[in-house]
Coordinates of C-alpha atoms in Angstrom, one line a residue:
X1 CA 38.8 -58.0 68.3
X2 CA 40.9 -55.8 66.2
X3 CA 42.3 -58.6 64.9
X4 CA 39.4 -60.1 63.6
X5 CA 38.4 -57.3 62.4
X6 CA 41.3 -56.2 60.2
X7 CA 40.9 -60.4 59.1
X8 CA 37.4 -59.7 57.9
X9 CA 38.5 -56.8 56.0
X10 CA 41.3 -58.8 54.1
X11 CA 39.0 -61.6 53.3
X12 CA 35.7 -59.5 51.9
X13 CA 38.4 -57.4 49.5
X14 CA 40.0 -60.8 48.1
X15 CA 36.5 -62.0 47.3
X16 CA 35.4 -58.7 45.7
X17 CA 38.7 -58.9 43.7
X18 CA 38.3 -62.2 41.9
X19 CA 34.5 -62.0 41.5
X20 CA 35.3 -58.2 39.7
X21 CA 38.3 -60.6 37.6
X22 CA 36.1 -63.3 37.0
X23 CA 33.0 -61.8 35.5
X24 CA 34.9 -59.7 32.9
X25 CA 36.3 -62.5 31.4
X26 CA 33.1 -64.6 31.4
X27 CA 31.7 -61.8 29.5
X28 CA 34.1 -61.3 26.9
X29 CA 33.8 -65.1 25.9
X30 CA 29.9 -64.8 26.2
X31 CA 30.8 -61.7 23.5
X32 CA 33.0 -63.5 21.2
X33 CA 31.2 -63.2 17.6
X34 CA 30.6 -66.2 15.0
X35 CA 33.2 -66.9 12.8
X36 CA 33.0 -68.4 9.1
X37 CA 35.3 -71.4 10.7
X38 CA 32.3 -72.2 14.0
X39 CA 29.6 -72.2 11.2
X40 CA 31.5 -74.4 8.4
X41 CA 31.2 -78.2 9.6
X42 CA 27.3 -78.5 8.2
X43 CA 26.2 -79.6 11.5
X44 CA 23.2 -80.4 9.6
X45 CA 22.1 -82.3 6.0
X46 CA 18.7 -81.1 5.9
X47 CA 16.0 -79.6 8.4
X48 CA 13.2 -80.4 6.0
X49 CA 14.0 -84.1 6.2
X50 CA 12.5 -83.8 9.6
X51 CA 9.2 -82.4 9.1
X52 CA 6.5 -84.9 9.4
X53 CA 4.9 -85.9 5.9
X54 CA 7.4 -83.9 3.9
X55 CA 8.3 -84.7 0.5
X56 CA 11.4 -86.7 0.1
X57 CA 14.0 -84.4 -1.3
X58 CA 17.2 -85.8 -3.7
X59 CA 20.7 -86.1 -2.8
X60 CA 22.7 -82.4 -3.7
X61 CA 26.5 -82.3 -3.5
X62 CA 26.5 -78.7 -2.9
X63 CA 27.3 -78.0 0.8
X64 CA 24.6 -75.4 1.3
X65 CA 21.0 -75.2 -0.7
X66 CA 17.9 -73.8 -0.2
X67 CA 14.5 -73.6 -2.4
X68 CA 11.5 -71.2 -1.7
X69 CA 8.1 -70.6 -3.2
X70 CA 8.9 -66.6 -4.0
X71 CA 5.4 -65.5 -3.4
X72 CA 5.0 -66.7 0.3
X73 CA 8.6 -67.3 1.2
X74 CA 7.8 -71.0 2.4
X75 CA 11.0 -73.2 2.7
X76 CA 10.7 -76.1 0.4
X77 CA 14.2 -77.6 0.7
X78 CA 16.8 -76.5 3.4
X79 CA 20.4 -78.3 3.6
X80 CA 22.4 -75.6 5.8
X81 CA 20.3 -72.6 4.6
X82 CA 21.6 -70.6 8.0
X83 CA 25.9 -71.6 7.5
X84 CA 27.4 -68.5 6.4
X85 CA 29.6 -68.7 3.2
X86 CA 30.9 -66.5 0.9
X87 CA 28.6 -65.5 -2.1
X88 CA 31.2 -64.1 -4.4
X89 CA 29.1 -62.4 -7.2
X90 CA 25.9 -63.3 -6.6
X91 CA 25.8 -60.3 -5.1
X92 CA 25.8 -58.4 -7.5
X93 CA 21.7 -59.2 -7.2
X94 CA 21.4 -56.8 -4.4
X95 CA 23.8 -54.3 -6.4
X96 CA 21.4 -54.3 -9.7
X97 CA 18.5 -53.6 -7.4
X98 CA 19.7 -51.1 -5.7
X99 CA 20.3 -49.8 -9.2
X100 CA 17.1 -50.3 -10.4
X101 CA 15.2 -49.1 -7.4
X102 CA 17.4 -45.5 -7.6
X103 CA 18.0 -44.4 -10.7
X104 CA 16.8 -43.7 -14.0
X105 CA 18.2 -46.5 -16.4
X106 CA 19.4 -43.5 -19.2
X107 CA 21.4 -42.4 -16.3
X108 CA 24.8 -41.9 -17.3
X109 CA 27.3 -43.5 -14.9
X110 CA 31.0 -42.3 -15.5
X111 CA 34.0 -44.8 -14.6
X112 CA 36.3 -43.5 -12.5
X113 CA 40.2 -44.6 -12.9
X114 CA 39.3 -45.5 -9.1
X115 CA 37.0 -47.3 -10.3
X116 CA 38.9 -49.2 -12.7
X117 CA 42.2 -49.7 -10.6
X118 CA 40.2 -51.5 -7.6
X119 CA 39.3 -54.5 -10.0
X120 CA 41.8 -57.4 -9.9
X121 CA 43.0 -57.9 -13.7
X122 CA 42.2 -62.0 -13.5
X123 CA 38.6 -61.0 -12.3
X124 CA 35.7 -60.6 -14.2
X125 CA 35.2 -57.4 -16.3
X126 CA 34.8 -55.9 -19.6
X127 CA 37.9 -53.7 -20.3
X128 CA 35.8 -50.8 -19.3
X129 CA 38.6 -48.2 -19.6
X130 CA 38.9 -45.1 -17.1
X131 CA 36.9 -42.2 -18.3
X132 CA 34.0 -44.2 -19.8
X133 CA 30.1 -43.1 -20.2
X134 CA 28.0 -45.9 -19.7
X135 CA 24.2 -45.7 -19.3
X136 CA 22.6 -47.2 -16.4
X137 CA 21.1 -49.9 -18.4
X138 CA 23.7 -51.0 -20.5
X139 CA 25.8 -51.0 -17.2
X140 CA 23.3 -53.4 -15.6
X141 CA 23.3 -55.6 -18.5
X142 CA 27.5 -56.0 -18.0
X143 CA 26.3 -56.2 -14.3
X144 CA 24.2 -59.3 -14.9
X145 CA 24.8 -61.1 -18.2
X146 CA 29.2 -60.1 -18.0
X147 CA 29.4 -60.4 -14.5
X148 CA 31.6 -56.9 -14.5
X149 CA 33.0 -56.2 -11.6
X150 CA 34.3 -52.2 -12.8
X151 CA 30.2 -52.2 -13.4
X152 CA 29.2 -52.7 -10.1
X153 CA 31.7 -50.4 -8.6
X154 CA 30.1 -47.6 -10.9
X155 CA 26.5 -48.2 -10.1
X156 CA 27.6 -48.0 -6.2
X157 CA 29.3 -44.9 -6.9
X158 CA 26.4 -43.3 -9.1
X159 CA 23.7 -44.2 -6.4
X160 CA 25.6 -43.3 -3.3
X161 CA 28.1 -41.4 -4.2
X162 CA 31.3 -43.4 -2.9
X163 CA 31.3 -47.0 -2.8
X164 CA 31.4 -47.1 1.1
X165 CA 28.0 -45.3 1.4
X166 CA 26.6 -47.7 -1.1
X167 CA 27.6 -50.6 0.9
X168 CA 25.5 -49.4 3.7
X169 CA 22.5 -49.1 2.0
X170 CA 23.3 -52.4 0.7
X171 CA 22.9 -53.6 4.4
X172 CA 20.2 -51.8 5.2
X173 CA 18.1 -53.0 2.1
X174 CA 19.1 -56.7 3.0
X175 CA 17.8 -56.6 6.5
X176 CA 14.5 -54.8 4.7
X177 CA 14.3 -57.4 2.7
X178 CA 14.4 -60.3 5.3
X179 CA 18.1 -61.2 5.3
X180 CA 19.0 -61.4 8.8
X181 CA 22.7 -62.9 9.0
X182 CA 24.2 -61.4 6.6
X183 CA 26.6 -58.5 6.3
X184 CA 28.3 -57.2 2.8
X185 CA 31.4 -55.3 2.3
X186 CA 31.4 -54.5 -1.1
X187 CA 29.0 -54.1 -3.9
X188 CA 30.8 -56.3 -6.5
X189 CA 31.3 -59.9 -3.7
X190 CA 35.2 -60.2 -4.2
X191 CA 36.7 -61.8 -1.6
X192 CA 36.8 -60.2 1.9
X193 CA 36.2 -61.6 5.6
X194 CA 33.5 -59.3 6.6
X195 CA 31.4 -60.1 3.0
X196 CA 29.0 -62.9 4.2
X197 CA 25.2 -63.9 3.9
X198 CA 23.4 -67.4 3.5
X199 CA 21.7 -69.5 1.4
X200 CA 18.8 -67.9 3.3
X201 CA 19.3 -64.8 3.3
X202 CA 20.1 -64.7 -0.9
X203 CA 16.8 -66.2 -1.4
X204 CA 15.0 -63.4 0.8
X205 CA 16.8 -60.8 -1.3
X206 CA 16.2 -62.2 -4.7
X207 CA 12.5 -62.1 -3.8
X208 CA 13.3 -57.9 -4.9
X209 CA 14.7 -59.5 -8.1
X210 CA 11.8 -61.9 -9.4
X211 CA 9.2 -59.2 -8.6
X212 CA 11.2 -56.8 -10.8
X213 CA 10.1 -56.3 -14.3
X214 CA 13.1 -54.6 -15.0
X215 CA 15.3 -56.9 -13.0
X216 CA 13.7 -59.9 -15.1
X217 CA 14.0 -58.4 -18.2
X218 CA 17.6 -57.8 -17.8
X219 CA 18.9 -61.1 -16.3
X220 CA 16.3 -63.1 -18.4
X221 CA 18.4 -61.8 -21.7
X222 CA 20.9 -64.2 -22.6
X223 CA 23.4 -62.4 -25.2
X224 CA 23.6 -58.2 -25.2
X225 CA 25.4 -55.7 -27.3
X226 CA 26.5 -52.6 -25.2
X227 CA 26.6 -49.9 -28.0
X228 CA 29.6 -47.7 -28.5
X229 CA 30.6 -45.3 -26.3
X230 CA 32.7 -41.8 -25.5
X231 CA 35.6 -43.6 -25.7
X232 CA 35.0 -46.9 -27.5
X233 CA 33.9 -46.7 -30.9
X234 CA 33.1 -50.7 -31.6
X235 CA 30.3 -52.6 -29.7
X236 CA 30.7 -55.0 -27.0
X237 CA 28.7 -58.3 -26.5
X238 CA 28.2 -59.5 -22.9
X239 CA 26.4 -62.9 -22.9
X240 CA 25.1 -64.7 -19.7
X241 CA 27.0 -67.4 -18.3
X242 CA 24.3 -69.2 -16.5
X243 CA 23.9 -72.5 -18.0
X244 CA 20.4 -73.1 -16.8
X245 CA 19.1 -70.0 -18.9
X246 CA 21.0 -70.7 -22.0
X247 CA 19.2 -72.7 -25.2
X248 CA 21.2 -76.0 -25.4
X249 CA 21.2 -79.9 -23.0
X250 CA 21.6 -77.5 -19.8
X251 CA 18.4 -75.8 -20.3
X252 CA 16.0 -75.7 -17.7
X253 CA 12.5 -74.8 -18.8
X254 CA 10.8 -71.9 -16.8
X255 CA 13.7 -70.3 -16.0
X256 CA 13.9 -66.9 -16.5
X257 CA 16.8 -65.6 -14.2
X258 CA 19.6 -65.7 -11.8
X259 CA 23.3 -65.4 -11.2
X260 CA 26.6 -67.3 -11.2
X261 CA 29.0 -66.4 -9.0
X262 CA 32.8 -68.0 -8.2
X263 CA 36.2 -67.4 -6.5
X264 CA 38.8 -69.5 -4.8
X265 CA 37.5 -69.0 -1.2
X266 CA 33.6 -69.5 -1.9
X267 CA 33.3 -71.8 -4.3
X268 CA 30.7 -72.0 -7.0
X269 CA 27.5 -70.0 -5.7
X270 CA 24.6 -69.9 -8.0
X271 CA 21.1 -68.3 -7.4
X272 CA 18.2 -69.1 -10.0
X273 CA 14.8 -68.5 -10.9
X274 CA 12.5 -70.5 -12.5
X275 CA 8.1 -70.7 -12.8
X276 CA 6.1 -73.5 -14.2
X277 CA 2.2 -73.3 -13.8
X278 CA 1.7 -70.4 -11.9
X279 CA 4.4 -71.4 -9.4
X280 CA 7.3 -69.4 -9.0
X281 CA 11.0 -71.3 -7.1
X282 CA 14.4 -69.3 -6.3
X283 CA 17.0 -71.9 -5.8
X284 CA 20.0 -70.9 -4.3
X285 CA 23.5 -73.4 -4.0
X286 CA 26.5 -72.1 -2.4
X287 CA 30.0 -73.7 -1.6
X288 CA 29.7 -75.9 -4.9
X289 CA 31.1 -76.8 -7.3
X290 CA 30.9 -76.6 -11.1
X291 CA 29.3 -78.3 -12.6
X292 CA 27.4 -79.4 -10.0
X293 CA 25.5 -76.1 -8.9
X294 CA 23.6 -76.7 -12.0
X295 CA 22.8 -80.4 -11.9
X296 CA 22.0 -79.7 -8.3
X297 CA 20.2 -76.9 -9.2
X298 CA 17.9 -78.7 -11.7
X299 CA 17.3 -81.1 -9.7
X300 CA 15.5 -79.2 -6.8
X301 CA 13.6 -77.3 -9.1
X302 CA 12.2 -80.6 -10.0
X303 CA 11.8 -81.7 -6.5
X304 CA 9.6 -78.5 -5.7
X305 CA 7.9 -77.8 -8.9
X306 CA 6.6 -82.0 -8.7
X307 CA 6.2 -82.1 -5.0
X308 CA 4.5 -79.2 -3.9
X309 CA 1.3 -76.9 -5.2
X310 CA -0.2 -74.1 -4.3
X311 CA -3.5 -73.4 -2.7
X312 CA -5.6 -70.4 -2.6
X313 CA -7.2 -69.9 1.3
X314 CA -10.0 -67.7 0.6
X315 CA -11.4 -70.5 -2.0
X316 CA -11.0 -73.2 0.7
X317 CA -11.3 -71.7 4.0
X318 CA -14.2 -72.2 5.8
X319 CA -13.5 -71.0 10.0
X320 CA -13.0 -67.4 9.1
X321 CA -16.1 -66.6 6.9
X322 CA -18.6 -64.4 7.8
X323 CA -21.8 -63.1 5.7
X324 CA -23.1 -59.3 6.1
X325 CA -26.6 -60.2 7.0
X326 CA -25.3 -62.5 9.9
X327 CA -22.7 -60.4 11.1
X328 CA -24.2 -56.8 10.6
X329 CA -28.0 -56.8 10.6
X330 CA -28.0 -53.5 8.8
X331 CA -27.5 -53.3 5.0
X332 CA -27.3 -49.9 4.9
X333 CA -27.5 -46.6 7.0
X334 CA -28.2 -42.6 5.3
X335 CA -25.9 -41.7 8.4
X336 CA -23.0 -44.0 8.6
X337 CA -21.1 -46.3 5.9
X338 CA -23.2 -47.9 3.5
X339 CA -22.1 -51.4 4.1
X340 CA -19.4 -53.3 6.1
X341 CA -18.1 -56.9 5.7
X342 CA -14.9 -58.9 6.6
X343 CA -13.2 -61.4 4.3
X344 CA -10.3 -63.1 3.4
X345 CA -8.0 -62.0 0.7
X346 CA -8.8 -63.3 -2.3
X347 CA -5.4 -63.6 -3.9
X348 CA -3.4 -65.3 -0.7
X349 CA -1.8 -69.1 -1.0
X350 CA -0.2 -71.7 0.7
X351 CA 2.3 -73.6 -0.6
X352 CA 0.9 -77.9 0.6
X353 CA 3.3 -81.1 -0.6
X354 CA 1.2 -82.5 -3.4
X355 CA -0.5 -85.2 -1.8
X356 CA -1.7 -83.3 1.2
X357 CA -5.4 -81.5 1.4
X358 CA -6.2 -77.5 2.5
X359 CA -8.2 -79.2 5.9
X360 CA -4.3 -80.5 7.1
X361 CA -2.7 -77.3 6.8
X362 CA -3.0 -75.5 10.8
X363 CA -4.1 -71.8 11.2
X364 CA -2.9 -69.1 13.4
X365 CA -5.0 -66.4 13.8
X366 CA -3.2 -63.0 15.3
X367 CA -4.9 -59.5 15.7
X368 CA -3.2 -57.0 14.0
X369 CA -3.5 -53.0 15.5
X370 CA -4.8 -51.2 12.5
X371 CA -3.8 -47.8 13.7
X372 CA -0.2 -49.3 13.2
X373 CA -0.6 -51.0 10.1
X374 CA -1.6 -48.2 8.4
X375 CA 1.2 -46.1 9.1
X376 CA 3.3 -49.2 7.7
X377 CA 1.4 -49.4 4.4
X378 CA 3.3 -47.6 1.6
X379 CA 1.1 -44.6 0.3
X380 CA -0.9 -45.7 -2.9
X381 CA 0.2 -44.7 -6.4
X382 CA -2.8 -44.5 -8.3
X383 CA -6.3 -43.1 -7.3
X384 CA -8.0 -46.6 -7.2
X385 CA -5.4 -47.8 -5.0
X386 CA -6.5 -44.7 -2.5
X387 CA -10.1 -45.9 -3.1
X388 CA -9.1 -49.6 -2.0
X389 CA -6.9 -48.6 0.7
X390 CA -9.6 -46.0 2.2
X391 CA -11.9 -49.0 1.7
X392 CA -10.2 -51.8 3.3
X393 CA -8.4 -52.3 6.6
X394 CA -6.5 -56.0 8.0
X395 CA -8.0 -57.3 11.1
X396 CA -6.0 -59.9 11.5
X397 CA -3.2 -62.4 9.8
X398 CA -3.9 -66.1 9.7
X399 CA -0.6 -67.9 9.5
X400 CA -0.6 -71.3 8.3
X401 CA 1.7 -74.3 8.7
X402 CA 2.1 -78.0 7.7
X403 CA 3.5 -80.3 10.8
X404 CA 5.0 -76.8 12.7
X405 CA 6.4 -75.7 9.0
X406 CA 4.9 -72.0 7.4
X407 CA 3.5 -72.5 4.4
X408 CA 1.5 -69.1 3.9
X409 CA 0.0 -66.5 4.8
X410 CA -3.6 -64.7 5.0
X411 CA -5.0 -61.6 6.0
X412 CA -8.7 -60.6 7.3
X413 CA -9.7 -57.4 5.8
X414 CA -12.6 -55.0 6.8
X415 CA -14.7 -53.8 3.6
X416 CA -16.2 -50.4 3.9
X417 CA -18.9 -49.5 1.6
X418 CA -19.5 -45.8 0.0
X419 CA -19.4 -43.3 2.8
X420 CA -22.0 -40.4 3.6
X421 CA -24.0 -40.8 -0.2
X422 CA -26.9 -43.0 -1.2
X423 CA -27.7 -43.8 -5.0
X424 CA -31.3 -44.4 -6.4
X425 CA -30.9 -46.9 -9.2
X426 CA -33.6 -47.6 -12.3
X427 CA -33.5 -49.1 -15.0
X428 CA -32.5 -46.6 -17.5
X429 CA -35.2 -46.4 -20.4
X430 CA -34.0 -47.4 -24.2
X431 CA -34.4 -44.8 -26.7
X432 CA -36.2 -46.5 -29.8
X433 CA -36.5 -45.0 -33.3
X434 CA -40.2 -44.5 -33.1
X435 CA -42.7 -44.1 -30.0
X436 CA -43.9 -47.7 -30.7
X437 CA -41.0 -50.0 -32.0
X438 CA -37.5 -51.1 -30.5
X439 CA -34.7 -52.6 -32.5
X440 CA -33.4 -55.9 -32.3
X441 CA -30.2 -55.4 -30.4
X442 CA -32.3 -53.4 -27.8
X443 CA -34.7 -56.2 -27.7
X444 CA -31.8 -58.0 -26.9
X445 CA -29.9 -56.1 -23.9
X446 CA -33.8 -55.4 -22.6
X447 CA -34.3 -58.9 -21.9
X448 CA -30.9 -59.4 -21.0
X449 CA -31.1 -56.7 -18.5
X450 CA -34.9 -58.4 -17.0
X451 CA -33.7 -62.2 -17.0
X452 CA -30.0 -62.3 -16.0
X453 CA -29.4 -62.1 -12.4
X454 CA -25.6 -61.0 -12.8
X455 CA -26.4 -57.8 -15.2
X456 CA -26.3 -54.2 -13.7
X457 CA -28.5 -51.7 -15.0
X458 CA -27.4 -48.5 -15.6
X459 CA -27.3 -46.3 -12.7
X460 CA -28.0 -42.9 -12.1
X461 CA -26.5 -41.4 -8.9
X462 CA -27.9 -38.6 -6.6
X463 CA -25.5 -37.2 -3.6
X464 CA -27.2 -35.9 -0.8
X465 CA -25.2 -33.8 2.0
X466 CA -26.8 -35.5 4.9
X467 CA -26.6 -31.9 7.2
X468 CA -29.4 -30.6 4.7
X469 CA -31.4 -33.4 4.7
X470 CA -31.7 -33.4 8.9
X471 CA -32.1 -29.7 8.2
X472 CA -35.0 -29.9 5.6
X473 CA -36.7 -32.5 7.9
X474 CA -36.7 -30.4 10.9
X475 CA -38.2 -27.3 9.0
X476 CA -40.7 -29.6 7.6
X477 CA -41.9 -30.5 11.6
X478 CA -41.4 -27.3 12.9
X479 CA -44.1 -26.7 10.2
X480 CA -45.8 -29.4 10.5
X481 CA -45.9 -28.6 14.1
X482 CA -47.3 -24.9 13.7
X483 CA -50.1 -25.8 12.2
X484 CA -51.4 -28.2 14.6
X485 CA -50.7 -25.5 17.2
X486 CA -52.6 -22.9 15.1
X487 CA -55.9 -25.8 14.5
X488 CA -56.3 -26.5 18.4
X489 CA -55.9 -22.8 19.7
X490 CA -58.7 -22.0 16.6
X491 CA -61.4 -22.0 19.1
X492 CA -59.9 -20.1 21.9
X493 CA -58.4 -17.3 19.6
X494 CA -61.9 -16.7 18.6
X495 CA -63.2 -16.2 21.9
X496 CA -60.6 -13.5 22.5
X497 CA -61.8 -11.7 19.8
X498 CA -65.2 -11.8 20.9
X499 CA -64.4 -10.2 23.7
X500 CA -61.7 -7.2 22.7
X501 CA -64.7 -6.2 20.5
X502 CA -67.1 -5.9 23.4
X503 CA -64.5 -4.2 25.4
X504 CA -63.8 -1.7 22.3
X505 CA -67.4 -1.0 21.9
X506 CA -68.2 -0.5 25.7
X507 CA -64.8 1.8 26.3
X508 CA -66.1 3.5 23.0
X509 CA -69.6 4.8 24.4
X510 CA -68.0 5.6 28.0
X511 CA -65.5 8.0 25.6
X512 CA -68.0 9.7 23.9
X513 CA -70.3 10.4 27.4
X514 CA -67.4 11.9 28.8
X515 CA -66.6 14.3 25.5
X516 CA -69.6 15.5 25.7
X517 CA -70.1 16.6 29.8
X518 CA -66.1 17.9 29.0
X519 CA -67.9 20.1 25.6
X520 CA -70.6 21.1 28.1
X521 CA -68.3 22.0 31.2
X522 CA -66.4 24.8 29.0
X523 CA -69.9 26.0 27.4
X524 CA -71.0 26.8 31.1
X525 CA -67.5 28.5 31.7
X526 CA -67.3 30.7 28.5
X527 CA -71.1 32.0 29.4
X528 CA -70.1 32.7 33.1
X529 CA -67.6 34.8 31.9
X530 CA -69.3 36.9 29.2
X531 CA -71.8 37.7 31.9
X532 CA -69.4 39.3 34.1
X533 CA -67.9 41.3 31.7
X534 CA -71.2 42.7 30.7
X535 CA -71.6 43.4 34.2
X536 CA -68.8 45.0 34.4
X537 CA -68.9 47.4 31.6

């Protein structure tokens, strides 16, 4: 038995000793991270080539490509827009933002002979030399249009401090902004393994730029001349290098911005911005080639700006309209909000392909917790903004899509009416030069005012503190009430009376009776006694 026993023994501890071996090392391959090399072979052309009634899209030599519509983010052409590859210096977008978003642009940003040492001579630059004042904005414009790396290691330092710390924030904004796989390591996109993103993930993030005036001004400006500074006495012109901005055959009409980027290891990258009819397309290449980023490049701006239009939902959406009198039989209330309605917003879109209709779009309706969405809303600059945002609450989002594909987005907004106050409205009397007469311009605006539906007379508002009007209501009962009291008890009141007189008179003759027999009493005594003293003497 003891042998069996001590058998047992050996056999459990074997078994607990490779299971402990073996799960270890199935977890640290489980754990192994994504390399550049694992996401590299394109395992595939073009995801939007799948989707069911999708506009054909051209042929692109550039490895990786993507197009969205910038307002709605919808995904209009996608050839590896998830592959990670080096964006060399289009990353110098998230840098100027950053910039822009921090800082004053008469900032004066000093350049460090750190600064200065840590960019490769054979890089771009403009011989910015170590002790240099630049402003913020003539910085930005060496950023964008020179391509200066010594500029965007000056802007990092000015926002952040140390170029380290600015990286950081440069993370953090990206994932803010929607980028999801992507991770920088510098602010200026020279080469280094752990500085990555997608063609993705640079569209999300120039979103920032397009809806930048500053940004757009900037980038949009194709030759600059930095002025003099501390330590250089002659100007220095920094002209853009993106092809598809300049005047000339590689024009591109509508475009208003972007940003070139190159080095041995990435390739040509190039991210550009272009609108045409109200329609606004970031097209982003990367592990190209020159000059084919920019004949690629034009030619999916054509593909999206001919195949694709937008749509406003609240002008074609029929399932999620409601009408006050339907929906909330009361117009009004003197003790609650005024009025209360739900509608779509009026200035959401979808992007459709330009044959299709709004009825083959698909809607999503999902129920949003408005306790939580107004903690997320960004506090209102501007005291009609408070007025909106006290006036307005999302219900919902309707998320639409074409064959499984997003295309847009909408929300459902709650619209309160004035809260707690009431207004009387007339029709404000015209003052005329005599008793009898009007002119003819108020002849005019009188008629105006009588026979078109749409005008809105003049107004004249009363507030009423709705605690004194209960109060002044209840006084007026409690009076009211008092003198109905006072009519019906008339009658009975009067009887009372009738009879406290008779009692006063009857009690008044028994008083008298009894003063005199008292007046009598003490006559009697007074003439007992003087009889007995006469006797006496």
């Amino acid at each position: 038995m003891k042998h069996h026993s001590r058998l047992r023994v050996f056999i459990f501890t074997c078994l607990f000793t490779l299971f402990s071996t073996i799960q270890p090392l199935a977890t640290a391959e489980s754990e192994v991270p994504t390399t550049m090399e694992e996401t590299s072979p394109f395992p595939v052309d073009s995801t939007t080539d799948n989707i069911a009634g999708w506009p054909a899209a051209p042929t692109i030599e550039s490895h990786a490509a993507v197009v969205i519509e910038a307002e709605t983010g919808t995904v209009l052409y996608d050839k590896n827009m998830n592959m990670r590859c080096y964006p060399a210096s289009i990353t110098k977008i998230l840098t100027a933002i950053l910039g822009i978003e921090n800082c004053s642009l008469q900032d004066m940003l000093y350049y460090s002979e750190e600064n200065i040492a840590s960019v490769p001579r054979d890089s771009s630059h403009i011989a910015i030399n170590p002790g240099e004042e630049l402003t913020m904005e003539n910085s930005l414009y060496g950023l964008l249009l020179a391509s200066a790396n010594e500029c965007a290691n000056a802007i990092a330092e000015h926002v952040s401090g140390s170029i380290p710390a600015f990286v950081e924030r440069m993370n953090e904004r990206a994932k803010e902004l929607g980028a999801i796989d992507t991770h920088f390591a510098n602010a200026n996109g020279l080469p280094d393994d752990n500085h990555y993103t997608t063609c993705y993930d640079m569209a999300m993030i120039s979103r920032a730029a397009v809806f930048n005036e500053t940004y757009r001004k900037i980038n949009g400006t194709t030759s600059y001349m930095i002025p003099p500074t501390n330590l250089q006495p002659e100007s220095r012109p920094v002209n853009t290098m993106h092809r598809l901005i300049l005047g000339g055959s590689s024009h591109y009409d509508g475009c208003f911005g972007g940003k070139t980027g190159y080095t041995t290891v990435a390739g040509s990258t190039l991210v550009t911005f272009a609108e045409r009819d109200g329609m606004t397309l970031i097209c982003v290449v990367m592990q190209s080639t020159s000059p084919a980023c920019f004949t690629d490049s034009a030619a999916l701006l054509d593909y999206g700006f001919h195949s694709f239009k937008k749509v406003n939902i609240a002008e074609n959406e029929t399932n999620y309209t409601f009408h006050k009198n339907a929906f909330f039989p009361s117009s009004c209330s003197i003790f609650d909000r005024v009025s209360m309605d739900i509608e779509l917003s009026k200035d959401s879109i979808i992007v459709l392909p330009i044959h299709a209709e709004f009825s083959d779009a698909e809607a999503t309706i999902i129920f949003t917790n408005s306790e939580t969405e107004e903690e997320e809303n960004l506090e209102p600059s501007t005291s009609s903004e408070q007025t909106e945002l006290l006036n307005r609450s999302t219900l919902a989002t309707i998320t639409y899509s074409y064959s499984g594909h997003y295309i847009g987005s909408a929300t459902l907004d709650i619209i309160y009416g004035d809260v707690d106050t009431f207004s009387f409205t007339k029709n404000t009397p015209v003052e005329t030069t005599t008793p009898l007469e009007t002119t003819k311009q108020e002849e005019e605006s009188l008629s105006q005012e009588y026979t078109d539906p749409t005008s809105v007379a003049p107004k004249h508002i009363i507030k009423i503190d709705i605690r004194y009007f209960i109060a002044g209501v209840i006084i007026v009962l409690f009076i009211i009430a008092f003198l109905f009291y006072l009519s019906k008890t008339k009658a009975e009141r009067e009887r009372k009376k009738r009879i406290r007189r008779q009692q006063k008179r009857q009690f008044g003759t028994y008083s008298r009776l009894n003063m005199l027999y008292r007046l009598k009493r003490r006559n009697k005594r007074s003439s007992f006694k003087t009889r007995r003293r006469n006797t006496w003497f």
